Short mmCIF file of C-alpha atoms in Angstrom, two decimals:
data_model
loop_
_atom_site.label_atom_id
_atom_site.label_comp_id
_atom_site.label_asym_id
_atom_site.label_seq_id
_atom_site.Cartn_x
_atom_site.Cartn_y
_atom_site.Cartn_z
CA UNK A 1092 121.48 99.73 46.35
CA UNK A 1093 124.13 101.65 48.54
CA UNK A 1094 125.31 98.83 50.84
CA UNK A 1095 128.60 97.01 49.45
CA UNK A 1096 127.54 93.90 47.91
CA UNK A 1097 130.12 90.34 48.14
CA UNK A 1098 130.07 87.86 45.80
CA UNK A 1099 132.29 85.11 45.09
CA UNK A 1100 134.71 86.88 47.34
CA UNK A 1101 134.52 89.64 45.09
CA UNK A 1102 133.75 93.02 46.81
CA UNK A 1103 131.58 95.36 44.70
CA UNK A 1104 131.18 98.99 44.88
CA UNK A 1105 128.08 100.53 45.68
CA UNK A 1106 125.71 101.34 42.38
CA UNK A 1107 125.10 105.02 43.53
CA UNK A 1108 128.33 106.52 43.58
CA UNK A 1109 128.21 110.20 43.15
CA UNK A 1110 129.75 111.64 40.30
CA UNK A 1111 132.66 113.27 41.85
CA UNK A 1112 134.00 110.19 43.45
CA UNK A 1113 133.71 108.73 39.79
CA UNK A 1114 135.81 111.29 38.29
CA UNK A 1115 138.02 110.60 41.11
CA UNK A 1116 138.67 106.85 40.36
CA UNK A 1117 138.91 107.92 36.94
CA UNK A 1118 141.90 110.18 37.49
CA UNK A 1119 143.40 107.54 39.57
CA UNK A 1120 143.10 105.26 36.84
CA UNK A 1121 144.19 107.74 34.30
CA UNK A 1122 147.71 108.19 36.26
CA UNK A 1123 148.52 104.80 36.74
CA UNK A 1124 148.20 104.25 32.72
CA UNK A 1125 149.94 107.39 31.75
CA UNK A 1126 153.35 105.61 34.48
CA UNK A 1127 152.80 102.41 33.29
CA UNK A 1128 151.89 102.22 29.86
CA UNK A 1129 153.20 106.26 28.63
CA UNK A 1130 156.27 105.19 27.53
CA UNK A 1131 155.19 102.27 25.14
CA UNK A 1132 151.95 105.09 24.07
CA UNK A 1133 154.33 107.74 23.07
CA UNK A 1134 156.50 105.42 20.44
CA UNK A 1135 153.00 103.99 19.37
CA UNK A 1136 152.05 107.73 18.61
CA UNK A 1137 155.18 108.90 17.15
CA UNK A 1138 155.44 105.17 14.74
CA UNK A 1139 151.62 105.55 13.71
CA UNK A 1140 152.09 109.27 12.75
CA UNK A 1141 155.29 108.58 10.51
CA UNK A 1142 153.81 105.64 9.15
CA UNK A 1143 149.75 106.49 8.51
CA UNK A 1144 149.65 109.95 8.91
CA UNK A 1145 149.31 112.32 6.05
CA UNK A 1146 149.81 115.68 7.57
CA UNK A 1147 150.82 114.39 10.56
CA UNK A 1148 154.19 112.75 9.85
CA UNK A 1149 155.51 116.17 8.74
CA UNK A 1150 154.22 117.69 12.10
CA UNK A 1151 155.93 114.61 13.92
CA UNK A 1152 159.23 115.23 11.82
CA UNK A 1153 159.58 118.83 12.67
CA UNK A 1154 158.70 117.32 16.54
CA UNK A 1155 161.40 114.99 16.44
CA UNK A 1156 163.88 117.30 14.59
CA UNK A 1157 163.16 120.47 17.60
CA UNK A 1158 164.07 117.25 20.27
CA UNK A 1159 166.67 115.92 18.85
CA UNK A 1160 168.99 118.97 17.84
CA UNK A 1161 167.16 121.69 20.18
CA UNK A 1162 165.62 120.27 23.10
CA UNK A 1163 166.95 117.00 24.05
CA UNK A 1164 169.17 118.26 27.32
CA UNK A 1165 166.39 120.54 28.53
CA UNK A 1166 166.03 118.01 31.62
CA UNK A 1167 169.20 118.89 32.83
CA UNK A 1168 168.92 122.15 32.66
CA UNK A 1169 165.85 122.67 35.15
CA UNK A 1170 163.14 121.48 33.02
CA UNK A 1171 160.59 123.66 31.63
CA UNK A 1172 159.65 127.27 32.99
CA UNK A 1173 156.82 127.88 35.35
CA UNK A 1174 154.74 129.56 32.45
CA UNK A 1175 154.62 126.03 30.74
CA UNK A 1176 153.50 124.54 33.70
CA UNK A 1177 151.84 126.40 36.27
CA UNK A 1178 148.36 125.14 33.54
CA UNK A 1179 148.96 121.27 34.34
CA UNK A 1180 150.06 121.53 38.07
CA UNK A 1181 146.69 123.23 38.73
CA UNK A 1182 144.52 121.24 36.43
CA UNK A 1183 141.45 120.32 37.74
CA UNK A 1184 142.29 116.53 36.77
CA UNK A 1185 144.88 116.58 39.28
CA UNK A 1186 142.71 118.00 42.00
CA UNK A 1187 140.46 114.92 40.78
CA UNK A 1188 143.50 112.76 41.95
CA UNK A 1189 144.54 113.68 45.21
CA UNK A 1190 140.91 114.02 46.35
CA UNK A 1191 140.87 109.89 45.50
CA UNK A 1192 143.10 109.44 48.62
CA UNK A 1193 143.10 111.71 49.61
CA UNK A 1194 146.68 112.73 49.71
CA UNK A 1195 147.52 115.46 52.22
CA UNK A 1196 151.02 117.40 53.05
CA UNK A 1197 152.13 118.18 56.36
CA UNK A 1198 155.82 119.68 57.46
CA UNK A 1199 157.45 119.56 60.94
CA UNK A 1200 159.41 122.41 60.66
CA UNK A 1201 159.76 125.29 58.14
CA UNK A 1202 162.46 125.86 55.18
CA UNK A 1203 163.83 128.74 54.76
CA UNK A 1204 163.51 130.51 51.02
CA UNK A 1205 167.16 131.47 50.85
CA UNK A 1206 168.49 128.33 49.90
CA UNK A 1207 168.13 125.00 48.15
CA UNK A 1208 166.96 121.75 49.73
CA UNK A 1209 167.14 118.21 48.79
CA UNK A 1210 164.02 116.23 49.64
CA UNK A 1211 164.80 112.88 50.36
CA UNK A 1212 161.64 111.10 49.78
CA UNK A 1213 160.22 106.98 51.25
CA UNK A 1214 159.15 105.03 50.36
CA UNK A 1215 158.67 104.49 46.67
CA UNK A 1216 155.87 102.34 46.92
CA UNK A 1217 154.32 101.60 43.21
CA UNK A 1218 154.07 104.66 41.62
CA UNK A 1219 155.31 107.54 44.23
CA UNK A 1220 151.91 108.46 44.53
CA UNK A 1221 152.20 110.88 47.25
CA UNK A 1222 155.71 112.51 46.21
CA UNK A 1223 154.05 113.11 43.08
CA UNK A 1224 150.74 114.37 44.64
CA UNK A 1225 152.45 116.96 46.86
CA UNK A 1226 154.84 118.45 44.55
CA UNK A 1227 154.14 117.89 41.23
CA UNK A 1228 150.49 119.45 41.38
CA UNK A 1229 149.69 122.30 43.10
CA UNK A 1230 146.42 121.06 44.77
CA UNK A 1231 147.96 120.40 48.58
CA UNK A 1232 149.49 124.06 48.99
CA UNK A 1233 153.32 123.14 48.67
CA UNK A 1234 153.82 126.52 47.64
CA UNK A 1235 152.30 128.25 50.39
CA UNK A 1236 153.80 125.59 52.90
CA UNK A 1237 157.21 126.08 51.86
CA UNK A 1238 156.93 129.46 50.37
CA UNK A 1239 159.60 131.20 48.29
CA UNK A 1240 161.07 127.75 46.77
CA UNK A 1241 160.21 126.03 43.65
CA UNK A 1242 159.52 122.18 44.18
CA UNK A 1243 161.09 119.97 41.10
CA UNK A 1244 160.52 116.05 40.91
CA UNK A 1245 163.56 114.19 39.50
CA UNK A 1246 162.58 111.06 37.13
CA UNK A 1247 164.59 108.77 35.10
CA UNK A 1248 166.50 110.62 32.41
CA UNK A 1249 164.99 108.17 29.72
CA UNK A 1250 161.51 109.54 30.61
CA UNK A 1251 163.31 112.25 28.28
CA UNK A 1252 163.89 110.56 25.85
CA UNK A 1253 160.75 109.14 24.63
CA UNK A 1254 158.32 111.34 22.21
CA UNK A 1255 155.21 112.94 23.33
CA UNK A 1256 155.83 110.79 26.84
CA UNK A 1257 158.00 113.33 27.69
CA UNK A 1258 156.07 116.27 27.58
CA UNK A 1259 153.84 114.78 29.90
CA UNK A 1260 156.84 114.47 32.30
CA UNK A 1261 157.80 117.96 31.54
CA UNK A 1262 154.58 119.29 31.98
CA UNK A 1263 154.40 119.04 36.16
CA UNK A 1264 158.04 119.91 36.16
CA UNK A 1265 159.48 117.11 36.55
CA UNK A 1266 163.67 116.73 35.77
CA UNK A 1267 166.02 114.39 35.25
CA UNK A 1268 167.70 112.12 37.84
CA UNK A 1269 171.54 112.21 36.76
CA UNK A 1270 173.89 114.13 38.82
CA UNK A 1271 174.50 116.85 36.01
CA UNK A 1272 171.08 118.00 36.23
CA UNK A 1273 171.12 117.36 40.20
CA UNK A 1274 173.78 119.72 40.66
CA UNK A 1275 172.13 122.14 37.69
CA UNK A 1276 169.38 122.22 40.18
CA UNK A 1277 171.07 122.88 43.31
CA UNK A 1278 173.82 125.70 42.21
CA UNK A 1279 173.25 129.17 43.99
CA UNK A 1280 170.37 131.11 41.94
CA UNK A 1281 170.30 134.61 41.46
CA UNK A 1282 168.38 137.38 42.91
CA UNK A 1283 165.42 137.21 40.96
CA UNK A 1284 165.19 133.09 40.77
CA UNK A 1285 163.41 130.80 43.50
CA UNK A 1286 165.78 128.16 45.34
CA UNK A 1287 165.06 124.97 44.48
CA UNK A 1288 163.45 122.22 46.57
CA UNK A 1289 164.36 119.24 44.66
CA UNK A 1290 162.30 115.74 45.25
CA UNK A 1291 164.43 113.10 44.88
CA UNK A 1292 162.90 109.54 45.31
CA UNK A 1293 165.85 107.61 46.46
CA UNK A 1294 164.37 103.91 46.60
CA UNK A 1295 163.25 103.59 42.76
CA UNK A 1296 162.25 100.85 40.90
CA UNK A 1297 164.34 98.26 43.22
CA UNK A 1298 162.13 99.26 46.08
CA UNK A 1299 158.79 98.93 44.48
CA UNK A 1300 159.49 95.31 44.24
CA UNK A 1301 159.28 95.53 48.40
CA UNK A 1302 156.13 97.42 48.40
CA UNK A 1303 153.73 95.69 50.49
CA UNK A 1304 150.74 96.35 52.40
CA UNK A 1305 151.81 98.29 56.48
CA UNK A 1306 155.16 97.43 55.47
CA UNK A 1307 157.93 99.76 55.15
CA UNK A 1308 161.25 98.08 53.13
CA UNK A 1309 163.49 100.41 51.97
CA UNK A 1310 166.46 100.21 49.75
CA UNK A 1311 168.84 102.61 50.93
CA UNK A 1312 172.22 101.13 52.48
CA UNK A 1313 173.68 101.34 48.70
CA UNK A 1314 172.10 104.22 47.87
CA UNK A 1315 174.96 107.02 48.42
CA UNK A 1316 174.61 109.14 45.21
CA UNK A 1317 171.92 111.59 46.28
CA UNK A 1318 174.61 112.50 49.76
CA UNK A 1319 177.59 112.64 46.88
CA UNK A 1320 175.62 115.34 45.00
CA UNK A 1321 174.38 117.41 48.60
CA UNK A 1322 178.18 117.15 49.67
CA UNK A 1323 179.20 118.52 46.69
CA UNK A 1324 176.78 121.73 46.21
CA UNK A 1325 176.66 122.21 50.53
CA UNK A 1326 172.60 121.27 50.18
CA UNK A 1327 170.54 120.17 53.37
CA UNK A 1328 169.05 116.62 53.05
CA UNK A 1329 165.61 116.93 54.29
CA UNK A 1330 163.94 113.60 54.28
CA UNK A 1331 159.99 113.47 53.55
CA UNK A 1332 157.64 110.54 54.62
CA UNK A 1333 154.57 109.04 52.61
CA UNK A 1334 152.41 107.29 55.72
CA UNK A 1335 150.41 105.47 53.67
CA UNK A 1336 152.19 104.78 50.31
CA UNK A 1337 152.46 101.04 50.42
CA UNK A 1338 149.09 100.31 51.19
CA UNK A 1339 147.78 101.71 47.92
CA UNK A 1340 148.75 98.25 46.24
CA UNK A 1341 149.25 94.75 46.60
CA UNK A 1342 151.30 93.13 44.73
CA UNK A 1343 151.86 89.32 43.43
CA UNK A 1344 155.57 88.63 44.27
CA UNK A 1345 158.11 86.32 42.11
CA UNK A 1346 160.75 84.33 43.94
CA UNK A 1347 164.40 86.21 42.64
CA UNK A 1348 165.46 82.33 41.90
CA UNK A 1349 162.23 81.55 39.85
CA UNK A 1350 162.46 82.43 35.79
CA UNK A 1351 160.00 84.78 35.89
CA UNK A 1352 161.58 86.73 38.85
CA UNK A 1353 165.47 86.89 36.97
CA UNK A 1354 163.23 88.28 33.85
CA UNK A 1355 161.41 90.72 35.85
CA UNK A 1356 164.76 91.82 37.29
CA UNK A 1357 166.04 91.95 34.35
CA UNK A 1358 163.88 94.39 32.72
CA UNK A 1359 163.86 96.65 35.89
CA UNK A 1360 167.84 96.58 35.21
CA UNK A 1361 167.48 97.75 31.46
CA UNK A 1362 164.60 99.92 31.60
CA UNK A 1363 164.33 101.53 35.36
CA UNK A 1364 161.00 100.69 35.40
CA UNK A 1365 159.47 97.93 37.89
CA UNK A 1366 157.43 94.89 36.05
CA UNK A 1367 155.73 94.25 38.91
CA UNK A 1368 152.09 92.25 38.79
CA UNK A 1369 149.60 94.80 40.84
CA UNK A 1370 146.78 93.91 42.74
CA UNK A 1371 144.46 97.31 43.35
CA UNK A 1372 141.05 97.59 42.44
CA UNK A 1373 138.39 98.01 39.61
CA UNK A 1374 135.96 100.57 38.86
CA UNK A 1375 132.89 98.52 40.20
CA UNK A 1376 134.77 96.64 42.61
CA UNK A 1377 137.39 96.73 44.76
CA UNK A 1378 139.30 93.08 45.07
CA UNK A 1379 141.52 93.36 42.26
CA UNK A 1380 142.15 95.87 39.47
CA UNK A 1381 145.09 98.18 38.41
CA UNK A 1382 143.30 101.52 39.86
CA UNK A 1383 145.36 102.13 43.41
CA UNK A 1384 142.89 101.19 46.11
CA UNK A 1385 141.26 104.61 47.71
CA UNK A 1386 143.47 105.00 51.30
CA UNK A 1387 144.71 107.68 52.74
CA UNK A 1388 147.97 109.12 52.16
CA UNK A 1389 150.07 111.50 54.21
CA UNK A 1390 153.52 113.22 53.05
CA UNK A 1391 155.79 114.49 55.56
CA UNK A 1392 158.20 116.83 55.61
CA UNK A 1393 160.93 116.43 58.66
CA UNK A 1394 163.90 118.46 59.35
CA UNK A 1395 166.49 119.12 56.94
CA UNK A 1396 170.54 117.24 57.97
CA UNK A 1397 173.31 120.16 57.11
CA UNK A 1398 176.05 118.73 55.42
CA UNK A 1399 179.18 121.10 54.82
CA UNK A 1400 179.96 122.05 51.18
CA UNK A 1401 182.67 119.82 49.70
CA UNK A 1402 183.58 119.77 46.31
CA UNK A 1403 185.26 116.63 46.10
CA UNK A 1404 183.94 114.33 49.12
CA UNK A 1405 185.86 111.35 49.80
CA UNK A 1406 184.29 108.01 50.29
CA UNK A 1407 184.71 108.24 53.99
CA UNK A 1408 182.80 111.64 54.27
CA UNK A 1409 179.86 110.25 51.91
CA UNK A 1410 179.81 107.23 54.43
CA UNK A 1411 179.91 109.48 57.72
CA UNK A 1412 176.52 111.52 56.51
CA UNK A 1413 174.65 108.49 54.51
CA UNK A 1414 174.93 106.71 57.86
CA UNK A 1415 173.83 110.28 59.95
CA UNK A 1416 170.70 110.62 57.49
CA UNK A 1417 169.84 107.01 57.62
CA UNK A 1418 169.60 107.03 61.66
CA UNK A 1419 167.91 110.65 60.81
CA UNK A 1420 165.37 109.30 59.01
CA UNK A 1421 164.78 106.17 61.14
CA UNK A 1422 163.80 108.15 64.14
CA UNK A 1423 161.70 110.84 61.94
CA UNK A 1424 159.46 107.75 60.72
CA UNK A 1425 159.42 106.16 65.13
CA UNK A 1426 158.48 109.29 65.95
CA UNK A 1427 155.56 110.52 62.93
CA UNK A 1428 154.47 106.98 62.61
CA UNK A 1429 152.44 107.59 65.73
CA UNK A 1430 150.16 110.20 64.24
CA UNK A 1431 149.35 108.47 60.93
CA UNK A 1432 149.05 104.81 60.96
CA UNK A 1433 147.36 102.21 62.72
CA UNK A 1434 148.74 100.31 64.54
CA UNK A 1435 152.14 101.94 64.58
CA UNK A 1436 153.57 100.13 67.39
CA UNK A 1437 153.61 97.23 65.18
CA UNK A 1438 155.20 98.32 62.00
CA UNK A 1439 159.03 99.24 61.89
CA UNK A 1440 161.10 100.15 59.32
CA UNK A 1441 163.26 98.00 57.55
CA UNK A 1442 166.65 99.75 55.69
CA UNK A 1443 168.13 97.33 53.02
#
């Protein structure tokens, strides 16, 4: 049978699937556990290997002991090297994953190697599929887009500080959030290092609360950090679109007044992460599920805002160019929205 079969107001998937589009869902799936469930994995490793292991806990001490005392600020100080990485950005896994979109990069205008960039990416949707996609793997050509710069993802600093979970984090490159290793990132390099190009995605966990489907909320208004830290190291603020991002999920939304919705907030508050109740798909069907549903997904990369370089930026100068990249980005997404949604004319974006 190759038609899609309905029943119950269930939608199944077809029983001949070919094997590549299997591996595909199961990469999908496989990312979406390793976000949502690494953390909690990684102290269930580390607690089973002290306590059961034989070997192993000795192994796991020396582990702990080398992050602790010797490794436990590497993620602000620009993550790990290229040679520890270059292996997992190109791993055929990940080409698995953005093929499941598919997720594709496009840029409007080109960025010159000789200095650093911060790339302001929207919308977070669940998971920052597509920020992750185009510049934590190397399967969409971000280095031969933008050549000459090294693209680094910036995460939650207590991604670092979780065993085994964090060399998961580490091992696409990924770097701590915090404005120490912000600024580590975006100091003037020498000769013989690549500027960086650092991803930065400003709505977090408060904005996948909003995440819809062909709806674009974004938290932003209070979000003034990220043009603190370009102010302060003179970077360009280049802000990059996912077309596509929030229809990936649904989700089941708590009032903010109800119980459940202050304890959901809550946790968000204390752990950074977003307790939200998904709706995606299964493997053999596709009505509800935690696999993101299989929709396109576009990343784009607009023009980059100068800002001058000032070391101590008052208030009023962080307010003059968070409102200049706000009404930047507002008419980059009126004016790409056209090419990659449907419908375009009736979705607008909302700035919270």
């Amino acid at each position: 049978m190759n038609s899609r079969m309905e029943l119950m107001g269930v939608k199944f998937a077809p029983l001949r699937v070919p094997l590549e589009r299997r591996l595909q869902t199961l990469a999908a799936f496989a990312w979406f556990c390793a976000l949502a469930f690494g953390s909690f994995i990684g102290w269930m490793i580390t607690f089973y290997c002290l306590i059961f292991g034989e070997w192993l806990r000795y192994i796991t001490l020396i582990y702990l002991c080398w992050m602790f005392y010797l490794d436990w600020d590497t993620y602000k100080r620009g993550g790990r090297s290229d040679r520890w990485i270059l292996w997992m950005r190109n791993s055929l896994w990940w080409r698995y994953f953005c093929a499941y979109f598919p997720v594709k990069l496009m840029k409007t205008v080109d960025l010159e190697p000789s200095r650093n960039y911060l790339l302001c990416s929207f919308p977070h949707g669940v998971l920052a599929t597509g920020a992750f996609a185009a510049f934590s793997t190397d399967h969409l050509d971000c280095k031969r887009i933008f050549p000459g710069l090294d693209p680094r993802m910036v995460t939650l600093d207590q991604h670092f500080r979780i065993p085994f979970f964090r060399e998961f984090a580490y091992s696409f490159g990924a770097c701590g959030v915090c404005s120490e290793s912000l600024e580590y990132l975006l100091r003037p390099k020498d000769k013989n290092e690549k500027n960086t190009a650092v991803v930065l995605v400003v709505g977090g966990a408060a904005e996948s609360f909003k995440c819809k489907p062909s709806t674009y909320d974004l938290v932003l208004k209070r979000r003034k950090g990220f043009v603190r830290v370009a102010l302060k190291t003179g970077t360009p603020l280049v802000p990059v679109f996912s077309f596509g991002e929030t229809d990936l999920y649904d989700q089941i939304q708590l009032s903010t007044d109800s119980f459940l919705g202050k304890v959901q907030n809550y946790i968000r508050k204390a752990i950074g992460i977003a307790p939200i109740i998904v709706v995606g798909r299964g493997f053999f069907q596709y009505s509800f599920g935690l696999i993101p549903q299989r929709r396109p997904v576009t990343v784009v990369v607009g023009a980059p805002l100068e800002v001058p370089k000032i070391v101590n930026p008052t208030q009023e100068q962080v307010d003059e160019y968070h409102m200049e990249f706000m009404e930047k980005l507002t008419k980059f997404f009126e004016t790409e929205k056209h090419k990659y949604l449907d419908n375009p004319d009736k979705i607008k974006l909302n700035i919270q």
